[in-house]
Coordinates of C-alpha atoms in Angstrom, one line a residue:
Chain A
M1 CA -0.1 0.1 0.1
A2 CA 1.2 3.3 -0.7
P3 CA 2.2 5.6 2.4
L4 CA -0.3 7.9 3.8
Q5 CA 0.0 11.4 2.5
F6 CA -0.4 13.9 5.3
G7 CA -0.3 17.6 4.8
A8 CA -0.3 20.6 7.2
L9 CA -1.4 23.9 5.7
M10 CA 0.8 26.9 6.3
I11 CA -1.6 29.1 7.6
P12 CA 0.8 31.2 10.3
Y13 CA -0.4 28.8 13.0
Q14 CA 0.9 28.7 16.5
T15 CA 3.7 26.2 16.0
I16 CA 2.7 23.6 18.5
D17 CA -0.8 23.3 17.0
A18 CA 0.8 21.5 14.0
I19 CA 4.1 20.1 15.5
G20 CA 2.3 18.3 18.4
P21 CA 0.1 16.3 16.1
L22 CA 2.9 15.9 13.5
D23 CA 5.4 14.6 15.8
I24 CA 3.0 12.2 17.3
L25 CA 2.6 10.7 13.7
S26 CA 6.1 11.0 13.0
S27 CA 6.9 9.0 16.2
A28 CA 4.7 6.3 15.2
S29 CA 6.1 6.1 11.4
K30 CA 7.8 3.3 10.0
K31 CA 11.0 5.5 9.2
L32 CA 11.4 6.2 12.9
I33 CA 10.4 2.8 14.2
A34 CA 12.6 0.9 11.7
A35 CA 15.7 2.6 12.6
F36 CA 14.9 1.7 16.2
E37 CA 14.2 -1.7 15.4
E38 CA 17.1 -2.2 13.2
A39 CA 19.4 -1.1 16.2
D40 CA 17.7 -3.7 18.3
L41 CA 16.5 -1.3 21.1
P42 CA 14.6 -2.8 23.5
G43 CA 11.0 -3.4 23.0
M44 CA 11.1 -2.9 19.2
K45 CA 11.2 -6.3 17.9
G46 CA 8.2 -6.6 15.3
M47 CA 7.3 -2.7 15.9
T48 CA 7.9 -1.8 12.1
A49 CA 5.2 -3.9 10.8
K50 CA 2.7 -2.2 12.8
A51 CA 4.1 1.6 12.5
I52 CA 2.5 4.1 10.2
D53 CA 3.7 4.4 6.5
I54 CA 3.5 8.1 6.4
E55 CA 4.8 11.0 4.2
F56 CA 4.4 14.8 5.4
H57 CA 3.8 17.8 3.3
H58 CA 3.8 21.6 4.4
I59 CA 1.7 23.4 1.9
N60 CA 2.0 27.0 1.2
E61 CA 0.7 29.1 -1.5
T62 CA 3.9 29.7 -2.8
L63 CA 7.3 28.2 -1.8
E64 CA 8.2 31.3 0.5
P65 CA 9.0 30.5 4.1
V66 CA 6.3 31.3 6.8
T67 CA 7.2 32.9 10.3
L68 CA 5.0 31.2 13.2
T69 CA 5.2 31.7 16.8
A70 CA 8.6 31.8 18.6
N71 CA 10.3 33.4 15.5
V72 CA 10.0 29.8 13.8
R73 CA 10.5 30.3 10.0
L74 CA 9.4 27.2 8.2
L75 CA 9.9 26.3 4.4
P76 CA 7.1 24.7 2.6
S77 CA 7.9 21.4 1.0
T78 CA 5.1 22.2 -1.7
T79 CA 2.4 24.4 -2.7
C80 CA -1.4 24.0 -3.1
D81 CA -0.9 23.6 -6.8
T82 CA 2.0 21.3 -6.7
C83 CA 1.0 19.1 -3.3
P84 CA 0.3 15.4 -4.2
A85 CA -3.2 13.9 -3.5
L86 CA -3.6 14.1 0.2
D87 CA -5.4 11.6 2.7
F88 CA -5.2 14.0 5.5
L89 CA -5.0 17.7 6.0
L90 CA -4.3 19.5 9.2
V91 CA -4.9 23.3 10.1
G92 CA -3.3 24.6 13.1
G93 CA -4.5 27.8 14.9
P94 CA -3.5 31.2 13.5
D95 CA -4.1 34.4 15.4
P96 CA -8.0 34.6 15.4
L97 CA -7.8 38.5 15.6
A98 CA -5.7 39.1 12.9
Y99 CA -6.1 36.0 10.2
K100 CA -8.3 36.0 7.3
L101 CA -8.2 32.8 5.4
S102 CA -7.1 33.3 1.6
P103 CA -9.1 32.3 -1.5
R104 CA -6.6 29.9 -2.6
F105 CA -6.4 28.1 1.0
A106 CA -10.1 28.3 1.2
E107 CA -10.5 26.5 -2.1
F108 CA -8.0 23.8 -1.1
I109 CA -9.7 23.1 2.0
R110 CA -13.3 22.8 0.0
Q111 CA -11.7 20.4 -2.5
H112 CA -10.1 18.1 0.2
V113 CA -13.3 17.8 2.1
A114 CA -15.5 17.5 -1.0
E115 CA -13.2 14.5 -2.1
G116 CA -14.4 12.9 1.3
K117 CA -10.8 13.1 2.7
V118 CA -10.2 13.7 6.4
L119 CA -9.5 17.4 7.9
F120 CA -8.2 17.8 11.2
T121 CA -7.8 21.3 12.8
T122 CA -6.3 22.3 16.4
C123 CA -6.7 25.4 18.6
T124 CA -8.3 28.3 16.5
G125 CA -7.7 26.5 13.1
A126 CA -11.6 25.6 13.1
L127 CA -12.5 29.2 13.2
A128 CA -9.9 29.8 10.3
V129 CA -11.5 26.9 8.4
A130 CA -15.0 27.9 8.9
A131 CA -14.4 30.7 6.5
S132 CA -14.1 28.4 3.7
G133 CA -17.7 26.9 4.4
V134 CA -16.7 23.4 5.1
L135 CA -18.2 23.6 8.8
D136 CA -21.4 25.1 7.9
G137 CA -24.1 23.0 9.7
K138 CA -21.5 20.7 11.4
N139 CA -20.4 20.0 14.8
A140 CA -16.9 21.4 15.6
T141 CA -15.1 22.9 18.5
V142 CA -12.3 25.6 18.7
N143 CA -9.7 26.6 21.4
H144 CA -12.0 27.2 24.3
A145 CA -11.0 30.6 24.8
F146 CA -12.7 31.4 21.4
V147 CA -15.7 29.4 21.5
E148 CA -18.1 32.7 22.2
M149 CA -16.1 34.7 19.5
A150 CA -16.5 31.4 17.1
K151 CA -20.4 31.6 17.6
K152 CA -20.3 35.2 16.7
M153 CA -17.8 35.1 13.6
A154 CA -19.5 31.7 12.3
P155 CA -23.1 31.3 13.6
V156 CA -23.7 28.5 11.1
V157 CA -21.4 26.3 12.6
K158 CA -22.6 24.1 15.5
W159 CA -19.9 25.0 18.0
Q160 CA -19.3 22.9 20.9
K161 CA -17.0 23.1 24.1
R162 CA -15.5 19.6 23.7
Q163 CA -11.9 18.4 23.8
W164 CA -12.5 17.3 20.3
V165 CA -15.5 16.9 17.7
V166 CA -15.7 14.4 14.8
D167 CA -18.5 15.1 12.4
G168 CA -18.2 13.0 9.2
N169 CA -14.7 13.5 7.8
I170 CA -13.8 16.6 9.9
W171 CA -12.2 16.4 13.1
T172 CA -11.9 19.8 15.2
A173 CA -9.9 19.8 18.4
G174 CA -9.6 22.7 21.2
G175 CA -6.3 23.9 22.3
A176 CA -3.1 22.7 21.1
C177 CA -2.7 19.5 23.8
A178 CA -6.4 18.7 23.2
G179 CA -5.1 18.3 19.3
M180 CA -2.4 16.0 20.5
D181 CA -4.6 13.9 22.7
M182 CA -7.1 13.9 19.4
F183 CA -4.3 12.4 17.5
A184 CA -3.2 10.0 20.2
S185 CA -6.9 8.5 20.0
W186 CA -6.6 8.4 16.0
V187 CA -3.3 6.4 16.5
M188 CA -4.6 3.9 19.1
T189 CA -7.9 3.4 17.1
N190 CA -6.1 2.9 13.9
Y191 CA -2.6 1.4 14.7
G192 CA -3.3 -0.3 18.2
M193 CA -1.9 -0.1 21.5
D194 CA 1.7 -1.4 20.9
I195 CA 2.4 1.5 18.6
A196 CA 0.6 4.1 20.9
R197 CA 2.6 3.1 24.1
F198 CA 5.9 3.3 22.3
V199 CA 4.8 7.0 21.1
F200 CA 3.4 8.1 24.6
G201 CA 6.6 6.7 26.0
A202 CA 9.0 8.3 23.4
L203 CA 7.3 11.5 24.1
D204 CA 6.6 11.4 27.6
F205 CA 3.1 11.9 26.7
E206 CA 0.1 11.2 28.5
P207 CA -3.0 11.6 26.5
R208 CA -6.7 12.4 28.0
D209 CA -9.4 11.0 26.2
V210 CA -12.5 13.1 24.8
E211 CA -13.7 14.0 28.1
G212 CA -10.3 15.0 29.4
A213 CA -9.5 12.2 31.6
L214 CA -6.3 10.1 31.0
V215 CA -6.2 7.4 28.8
L216 CA -3.7 5.2 30.8
P217 CA -2.5 5.1 34.5
R218 CA 0.1 7.8 35.1
Q219 CA 3.6 6.9 33.7
H220 CA 5.3 8.6 36.4
G221 CA 3.0 10.1 38.9
V222 CA 4.1 9.3 42.5
K223 CA 1.3 11.3 44.4
S224 CA -1.8 10.4 42.1
A225 CA -3.0 7.0 41.3
Chain B
M1 CA 15.1 46.1 31.1
A2 CA 16.2 44.5 27.8
P3 CA 14.4 41.3 26.6
L4 CA 15.5 37.8 27.4
Q5 CA 17.5 36.5 24.8
F6 CA 16.4 32.8 24.3
G7 CA 18.2 30.5 21.7
A8 CA 17.6 27.1 20.2
L9 CA 20.4 25.2 18.8
M10 CA 19.4 23.7 15.4
I11 CA 21.0 20.5 15.9
P12 CA 18.3 18.0 14.1
Y13 CA 16.3 17.7 17.2
Q14 CA 12.8 16.0 17.2
T15 CA 10.6 19.0 16.4
I16 CA 8.4 18.9 19.4
D17 CA 11.4 18.8 21.9
A18 CA 12.0 22.5 21.2
I19 CA 8.8 23.9 19.8
G20 CA 6.9 22.6 23.0
P21 CA 8.9 24.5 25.2
L22 CA 9.2 27.7 22.9
D23 CA 5.5 28.1 22.5
I24 CA 5.2 27.9 26.2
L25 CA 7.4 30.8 26.6
S26 CA 6.0 32.4 23.3
S27 CA 2.5 32.1 24.8
A28 CA 3.6 33.8 28.0
S29 CA 5.6 36.6 25.8
K30 CA 4.6 40.3 26.2
K31 CA 4.0 40.1 22.2
L32 CA 1.4 37.8 22.2
I33 CA -0.3 38.8 25.7
A34 CA -0.3 42.5 24.7
A35 CA -2.2 41.7 21.4
F36 CA -4.9 40.0 23.5
E37 CA -5.0 42.6 26.3
E38 CA -5.5 45.5 23.5
A39 CA -8.2 43.6 22.1
D40 CA -10.0 43.6 25.4
L41 CA -10.2 39.7 25.6
P42 CA -11.8 38.5 28.9
G43 CA -9.5 38.1 31.8
M44 CA -6.4 39.8 29.9
K45 CA -6.4 43.2 31.8
G46 CA -3.1 44.1 33.5
M47 CA -1.5 40.9 32.0
T48 CA 1.0 42.4 29.6
A49 CA 3.0 43.8 32.7
K50 CA 3.5 40.5 34.0
A51 CA 4.3 38.9 30.7
I52 CA 7.8 37.7 29.6
D53 CA 9.8 40.4 27.5
I54 CA 11.5 37.7 25.4
E55 CA 13.0 37.3 21.8
F56 CA 13.8 34.0 20.1
H57 CA 16.8 32.9 17.8
H58 CA 17.5 29.7 15.8
I59 CA 21.0 29.0 15.8
N60 CA 22.7 26.9 13.1
E61 CA 26.4 26.9 12.0
T62 CA 25.2 28.5 8.7
L63 CA 22.1 30.1 7.7
E64 CA 21.1 26.8 5.7
P65 CA 18.0 25.2 6.7
V66 CA 17.9 22.4 8.9
T67 CA 15.5 19.3 8.4
L68 CA 13.8 18.1 11.5
T69 CA 11.0 15.3 12.1
A70 CA 8.0 15.2 10.1
N71 CA 9.7 16.6 7.3
V72 CA 9.9 20.0 8.9
R73 CA 12.5 22.3 7.3
L74 CA 13.5 25.2 9.6
L75 CA 15.3 28.3 8.6
P76 CA 18.0 29.6 11.0
S77 CA 17.4 33.3 12.3
T78 CA 21.1 33.4 13.3
T79 CA 24.6 31.6 13.3
C80 CA 27.0 30.6 16.1
D81 CA 29.0 33.4 14.9
T82 CA 26.3 36.2 14.7
C83 CA 24.0 35.4 17.4
P84 CA 23.5 38.1 20.0
A85 CA 24.3 37.5 23.6
L86 CA 22.1 34.7 25.1
D87 CA 20.5 34.6 28.3
F88 CA 19.3 30.8 27.8
L89 CA 19.9 28.0 25.4
L90 CA 17.9 25.2 24.6
V91 CA 19.1 21.9 23.1
G92 CA 16.4 19.5 21.8
G93 CA 17.0 15.8 21.2
P94 CA 18.5 14.4 18.1
D95 CA 18.5 10.9 17.0
P96 CA 20.7 9.3 19.8
L97 CA 21.8 6.5 17.2
A98 CA 23.2 8.7 14.4
Y99 CA 23.9 12.3 16.1
K100 CA 27.3 13.5 16.6
L101 CA 27.7 17.0 18.3
S102 CA 29.9 19.2 15.7
P103 CA 32.8 21.0 17.1
R104 CA 31.3 24.4 16.6
F105 CA 28.1 23.6 18.3
A106 CA 30.1 22.0 21.2
E107 CA 32.3 25.1 21.5
F108 CA 29.1 27.3 21.6
I109 CA 27.6 25.1 24.4
R110 CA 30.8 25.3 26.7
Q111 CA 31.1 29.0 26.2
H112 CA 27.4 29.5 27.0
V113 CA 27.7 27.5 30.2
A114 CA 31.0 28.8 31.4
E115 CA 29.7 32.3 31.1
G116 CA 27.0 31.3 33.8
K117 CA 24.2 31.4 31.3
V118 CA 21.3 28.8 31.8
L119 CA 21.3 25.9 29.4
F120 CA 18.1 23.5 29.0
T121 CA 18.2 20.1 27.4
T122 CA 15.0 17.9 26.5
C123 CA 14.5 14.4 25.3
T124 CA 17.8 13.1 24.0
G125 CA 19.5 16.8 24.1
A126 CA 21.4 16.0 27.1
L127 CA 23.1 13.0 25.4
A128 CA 24.3 15.4 22.6
V129 CA 25.3 18.0 25.0
A130 CA 27.3 15.6 27.1
A131 CA 29.7 15.2 24.1
S132 CA 30.7 18.9 25.0
G133 CA 31.8 18.1 28.2
V134 CA 29.5 20.3 30.2
L135 CA 27.8 17.7 31.9
D136 CA 30.8 16.2 33.3
G137 CA 30.4 15.3 37.1
K138 CA 26.8 16.9 36.8
N139 CA 23.5 15.3 37.8
A140 CA 21.2 15.1 34.8
T141 CA 18.6 13.1 32.9
V142 CA 17.5 12.3 29.4
N143 CA 14.8 10.6 27.6
H144 CA 13.9 7.8 29.9
A145 CA 14.4 5.2 26.9
F146 CA 17.9 6.3 26.7
V147 CA 19.3 6.6 30.4
E148 CA 21.0 3.1 30.0
M149 CA 22.7 4.1 26.9
A150 CA 23.6 7.8 28.2
K151 CA 25.1 5.7 31.1
K152 CA 27.4 3.8 28.7
M153 CA 28.2 6.8 26.4
A154 CA 28.7 9.1 29.0
P155 CA 29.8 7.6 32.5
V156 CA 31.3 10.5 33.6
V157 CA 27.6 12.2 33.9
K158 CA 25.7 11.4 37.1
W159 CA 22.3 10.2 34.9
Q160 CA 19.1 10.0 36.8
K161 CA 15.7 8.9 35.9
R162 CA 13.7 12.0 36.9
Q163 CA 11.2 14.1 35.1
W164 CA 13.7 16.7 35.0
V165 CA 17.0 17.6 37.0
V166 CA 18.3 21.1 37.7
D167 CA 22.1 21.1 38.5
G168 CA 23.5 24.6 38.7
N169 CA 23.0 26.4 35.8
I170 CA 22.1 23.3 33.7
W171 CA 18.3 22.1 33.2
T172 CA 17.9 18.5 31.8
A173 CA 14.5 17.2 31.1
G174 CA 13.5 13.6 29.9
G175 CA 11.0 13.0 27.0
A176 CA 9.5 16.1 25.1
C177 CA 6.4 16.5 27.5
A178 CA 8.8 16.4 30.4
G179 CA 10.7 19.1 28.7
M180 CA 7.2 21.0 28.6
D181 CA 6.7 20.4 32.3
M182 CA 10.2 21.8 33.1
F183 CA 9.3 25.0 31.2
A184 CA 5.9 25.2 33.0
S185 CA 7.8 25.0 36.2
W186 CA 10.1 27.7 35.2
V187 CA 7.2 30.1 34.1
M188 CA 5.3 29.4 37.3
T189 CA 8.2 30.1 39.5
N190 CA 9.7 33.1 37.4
Y191 CA 6.5 34.9 36.1
G192 CA 3.6 33.7 38.6
M193 CA 0.3 31.7 38.4
D194 CA -1.5 34.8 36.6
I195 CA 0.7 34.2 33.5
A196 CA 0.9 30.3 34.0
R197 CA -2.8 29.9 34.1
F198 CA -3.2 31.9 31.2
V199 CA -0.6 29.7 29.2
F200 CA -1.7 26.6 30.3
G201 CA -5.5 27.3 29.3
A202 CA -4.4 28.8 26.0
L203 CA -2.6 25.4 25.1
D204 CA -5.1 23.1 27.2
F205 CA -1.8 22.1 28.8
E206 CA -1.9 20.3 32.1
P207 CA 1.7 20.3 33.4
R208 CA 3.2 17.6 35.8
D209 CA 5.3 18.3 38.4
V210 CA 9.1 17.1 38.8
E211 CA 7.3 13.9 40.2
G212 CA 5.1 13.5 37.4
A213 CA 1.9 14.5 39.4
L214 CA -0.5 17.0 37.8
V215 CA 0.3 20.7 39.1
L216 CA -3.3 22.0 38.8
P217 CA -6.5 20.0 39.3
R218 CA -7.7 18.7 35.8
Q219 CA -9.1 21.5 33.5
H220 CA -11.5 19.2 31.7
G221 CA -11.4 15.6 33.4
V222 CA -15.0 14.5 34.3
K223 CA -14.0 10.9 35.1
S224 CA -11.0 11.9 37.6
A225 CA -10.8 14.1 40.4

């Protein structure tokens, strides 16, 4: 089977909104896990076969770099016009006070969703995406600090204050770490607990479920259960 | 007072190892918080005065981009030779099987530490930094999957399996999310709980303390206390 094609749209998002989810996936990737299995690291035997065969694309309107939070300047790997066919598209959260979705990005998002491909948003990404119309009439969430703003700016969307919301092929999450939790859930469901436990251990990540409760018993807590 | 100068050394780290900490700091920055206070968002009155005045630098040996995990290509903002005087330096974790610290980076790290400035590492960053000699005889930690490897590769370091370790001006953390926890602790200690609570809420981040237990009551949990 061909590798999954995973794209991140380079609106000027808060860096961790995309990097958190992307590094959960890259930690679960055949590329990383095969290197560890080949080096015979403990617990890695047979893991490559269970890992995600995935390639990542960073998509801008042009090949110009984009400046994100913390003075991060990221280079696109492709453009809206040259991007290979994607299976998944992620939109992180831009500054909701200043950002306006461009017509080209809006068209790119609409086409992706119309083809039945999966769209993920994190943080204020849903508010940016709402301007494309793909959330019209859908259940969705957004960074919880901006739910009221979202209701005013995009009243046709059924905004909910949840950790994440799945409506058809559109997955929307709240703040950055809720976005990581959403991807943790996606990995557990689609690739199983062996891969998930490896990823969570490698990142020392303790994901929460859709209600905000820990998925697994604490890895390190000595005070709590 | 001049802004804090915060640098991230562009060894080919796992992207989230640096971006997690950097976006905690950027979310606590005067730049971001002033924009929210000026827009009169709820709860922001008086917050800019408490925020961190900080500038970020991404430091490579040259101005060539660096490819990180998830196909992220980052542009340096400066080089080892042109970087302004730093207050803080962060080293994220590279692939411990393949990465060798370059002489120029080793010299840069040694000089930073010798000047009494603060060095932070996350994930396998401590293992990379150990090659510079600055951890000799010091207490330190590293991604917990690599503590045994670290003991073999750098036996002069007093490796510990803790969430993070502070020894003098050197702060070392375990996996990526333990690194985020370490920076959460740093923000709480130095900038207080008003700023910390804003950051944790904005990122939907529930940091753990040095023993791995939650710092604050759960923000969203309905199942757990």
